Short mmCIF file of C-alpha atoms in Angstrom, two decimals:
data_model
loop_
_atom_site.label_atom_id
_atom_site.label_comp_id
_atom_site.label_asym_id
_atom_site.label_seq_id
_atom_site.Cartn_x
_atom_site.Cartn_y
_atom_site.Cartn_z
CA MET O 1 0.09 -0.15 -0.11
CA THR O 2 1.51 3.65 -0.63
CA ALA O 3 0.09 7.17 0.24
CA LEU O 4 0.73 8.98 -3.25
CA PRO O 5 -1.77 9.81 -4.95
CA ASP O 6 -2.70 6.98 -7.53
CA PRO O 7 -3.04 7.66 -10.99
CA ASP O 8 -6.28 6.53 -12.10
CA TYR O 9 -8.26 8.80 -9.47
CA GLN O 10 -5.86 11.82 -9.64
CA PRO O 11 -4.62 11.78 -12.70
CA GLN O 12 -2.95 16.04 -11.88
CA PHE O 13 0.04 14.52 -9.76
CA TYR O 14 1.66 13.17 -12.27
CA GLN O 15 0.16 15.30 -15.57
CA ALA O 16 2.98 16.60 -17.84
CA VAL O 17 5.48 15.04 -15.58
CA ALA O 18 8.20 13.14 -17.58
CA SER O 19 8.09 16.36 -19.75
CA LYS O 20 9.15 18.65 -16.77
CA ARG O 21 11.13 16.06 -15.92
CA LEU O 22 13.36 16.74 -18.75
CA LEU O 23 13.16 20.33 -18.47
CA ALA O 24 14.39 20.50 -14.82
CA TRP O 25 17.01 18.47 -16.04
CA VAL O 26 18.39 20.38 -18.65
CA ILE O 27 17.44 23.30 -16.18
CA ASP O 28 20.17 21.61 -13.73
CA SER O 29 22.32 20.47 -15.85
CA ILE O 30 22.94 23.62 -16.87
CA ILE O 31 23.25 25.48 -13.44
CA ILE O 32 25.85 22.52 -12.62
CA THR O 33 28.27 23.75 -15.19
CA LEU O 34 27.63 27.41 -14.27
CA LEU O 35 29.28 26.06 -10.75
CA CYS O 36 32.28 24.08 -13.16
CA PHE O 37 33.00 27.28 -14.37
CA GLY O 38 32.59 29.45 -11.46
CA VAL O 39 35.09 26.97 -9.39
CA SER O 40 36.91 26.65 -12.87
CA LEU O 41 37.54 30.78 -12.80
CA ALA O 42 38.35 30.33 -8.91
CA THR O 43 41.02 28.40 -8.83
CA VAL O 44 42.62 29.88 -12.18
CA PHE O 45 41.48 27.82 -14.58
CA VAL O 46 42.76 24.62 -12.75
CA GLY O 47 39.19 23.39 -12.70
CA PHE O 48 38.83 23.39 -16.77
CA PHE O 49 41.75 19.77 -16.60
CA PHE O 50 39.77 18.01 -14.06
CA TRP O 51 36.20 18.99 -15.91
CA PRO O 52 34.51 15.70 -16.01
CA ILE O 53 35.60 15.31 -13.10
CA LEU O 54 34.30 18.55 -11.56
CA PHE O 55 30.66 17.63 -13.45
CA LEU O 56 30.12 14.92 -11.47
CA VAL O 57 31.45 15.67 -7.85
CA LEU O 58 29.72 19.15 -8.38
CA GLY O 59 26.36 17.29 -9.84
CA PHE O 60 26.42 15.06 -7.40
CA ALA O 61 26.80 17.72 -4.15
CA TYR O 62 24.22 19.86 -5.74
CA ARG O 63 21.59 16.84 -6.70
CA VAL O 64 21.76 15.79 -3.32
CA VAL O 65 21.89 18.64 -1.55
CA THR O 66 19.15 20.37 -3.26
CA LEU O 67 16.82 16.60 -2.91
CA ALA O 68 17.65 16.40 0.77
CA ASN O 69 16.52 20.47 1.64
CA ASP O 70 12.92 20.14 -0.51
CA SER O 71 12.63 17.15 -2.17
CA ALA O 72 13.34 18.74 -5.56
CA THR O 73 16.51 19.75 -7.72
CA TRP O 74 16.38 24.18 -8.44
CA GLY O 75 15.12 22.75 -12.04
CA MET O 76 12.39 20.64 -10.48
CA ARG O 77 11.21 23.82 -8.14
CA PHE O 78 10.84 25.55 -11.59
CA THR O 79 8.96 23.05 -13.45
CA GLY O 80 6.68 22.43 -10.46
CA ILE O 81 7.58 18.72 -9.71
CA GLU O 82 8.70 17.16 -6.65
CA LEU O 83 9.90 13.76 -5.48
CA ARG O 84 8.34 11.75 -2.63
CA ASP O 85 9.06 8.06 -1.26
CA LEU O 86 6.11 5.07 -1.05
CA SER O 87 5.17 7.28 2.02
CA GLY O 88 4.50 10.77 0.45
CA HIS O 89 7.12 11.70 2.51
CA ARG O 90 9.71 14.67 1.41
CA PHE O 91 13.50 13.22 0.94
CA ASP O 92 15.56 13.11 3.49
CA LEU O 93 19.34 12.78 3.39
CA ARG O 94 19.94 8.88 2.79
CA LEU O 95 17.03 9.66 0.21
CA ALA O 96 18.35 11.87 -1.46
CA VAL O 97 21.69 10.00 -1.64
CA LEU O 98 20.09 6.68 -3.16
CA HIS O 99 18.06 8.46 -5.47
CA THR O 100 21.66 10.71 -7.25
CA SER O 101 23.45 7.19 -6.76
CA GLY O 102 21.03 5.53 -8.58
CA TYR O 103 21.00 8.62 -10.91
CA SER O 104 24.75 8.47 -11.80
CA ILE O 105 24.53 4.44 -12.32
CA SER O 106 21.92 5.24 -14.85
CA LEU O 107 24.33 7.74 -16.72
CA MET O 108 27.19 5.82 -16.13
CA MET O 109 25.48 3.19 -18.63
CA PRO O 110 23.74 4.40 -20.53
CA LEU O 111 21.33 1.81 -21.47
CA LEU O 112 19.95 1.82 -17.80
CA GLN O 113 18.99 5.68 -19.10
CA VAL O 114 17.06 4.34 -21.99
CA ILE O 115 15.06 1.78 -20.07
CA SER O 116 14.66 4.98 -17.24
CA ILE O 117 13.19 6.92 -20.12
CA VAL O 118 11.06 4.49 -21.43
CA MET O 119 9.77 3.38 -17.57
CA MET O 120 9.03 7.05 -17.59
CA LEU O 121 6.94 7.52 -20.62
CA THR O 122 5.29 4.25 -20.42
CA SER O 123 4.94 3.91 -16.75
CA SER O 124 1.35 5.08 -15.10
CA ARG O 125 3.23 7.18 -12.14
CA GLY O 126 5.76 7.92 -14.00
CA GLN O 127 8.78 6.78 -12.81
CA GLY O 128 12.08 5.64 -13.91
CA LEU O 129 13.99 3.08 -13.13
CA THR O 130 16.51 4.85 -9.89
CA ASP O 131 12.38 5.55 -8.69
CA ALA O 132 10.86 2.07 -9.33
CA PHE O 133 13.56 0.56 -7.20
CA LEU O 134 13.67 3.53 -4.05
CA GLY O 135 10.11 3.29 -4.07
CA THR O 136 9.59 6.62 -5.23
CA VAL O 137 7.89 9.27 -7.49
CA ALA O 138 7.90 12.89 -9.20
CA LEU O 139 4.56 14.54 -8.85
CA ASN O 140 3.44 17.79 -9.55
CA LYS O 141 3.51 19.80 -6.71
CA ARG O 142 0.83 19.76 -4.67
CA VAL O 143 -0.17 23.50 -3.95
#
């Protein structure tokens, strides 16, 4: 049993969530890129030599901190969605780390990312692979 809204009886919580997640991902990627540029400039351009590692580390930290604080990254907040667990609760630090780890693993293995995208587009709750594994879901933010 879950405390999440039922997609059959409350579809408004799941409407357009997949497209909002895509837009949120683009916004978050831009924010992480800007953070990396800032760090690179602050380190007198040394950060540019380690760009992939810097992007990975800052991206991981950005996602964990924003998910643990408000259950949504800044991109998700902009698009009006948030992540919840099976009980309907917001993410805590542990769940934010687990979700970000799952996301990072799926990015490293393109087949997993494709599976995750297909799942978001076809499942009734719009859950990706990491969401299904952890029992989390992205919802339109409650007003």
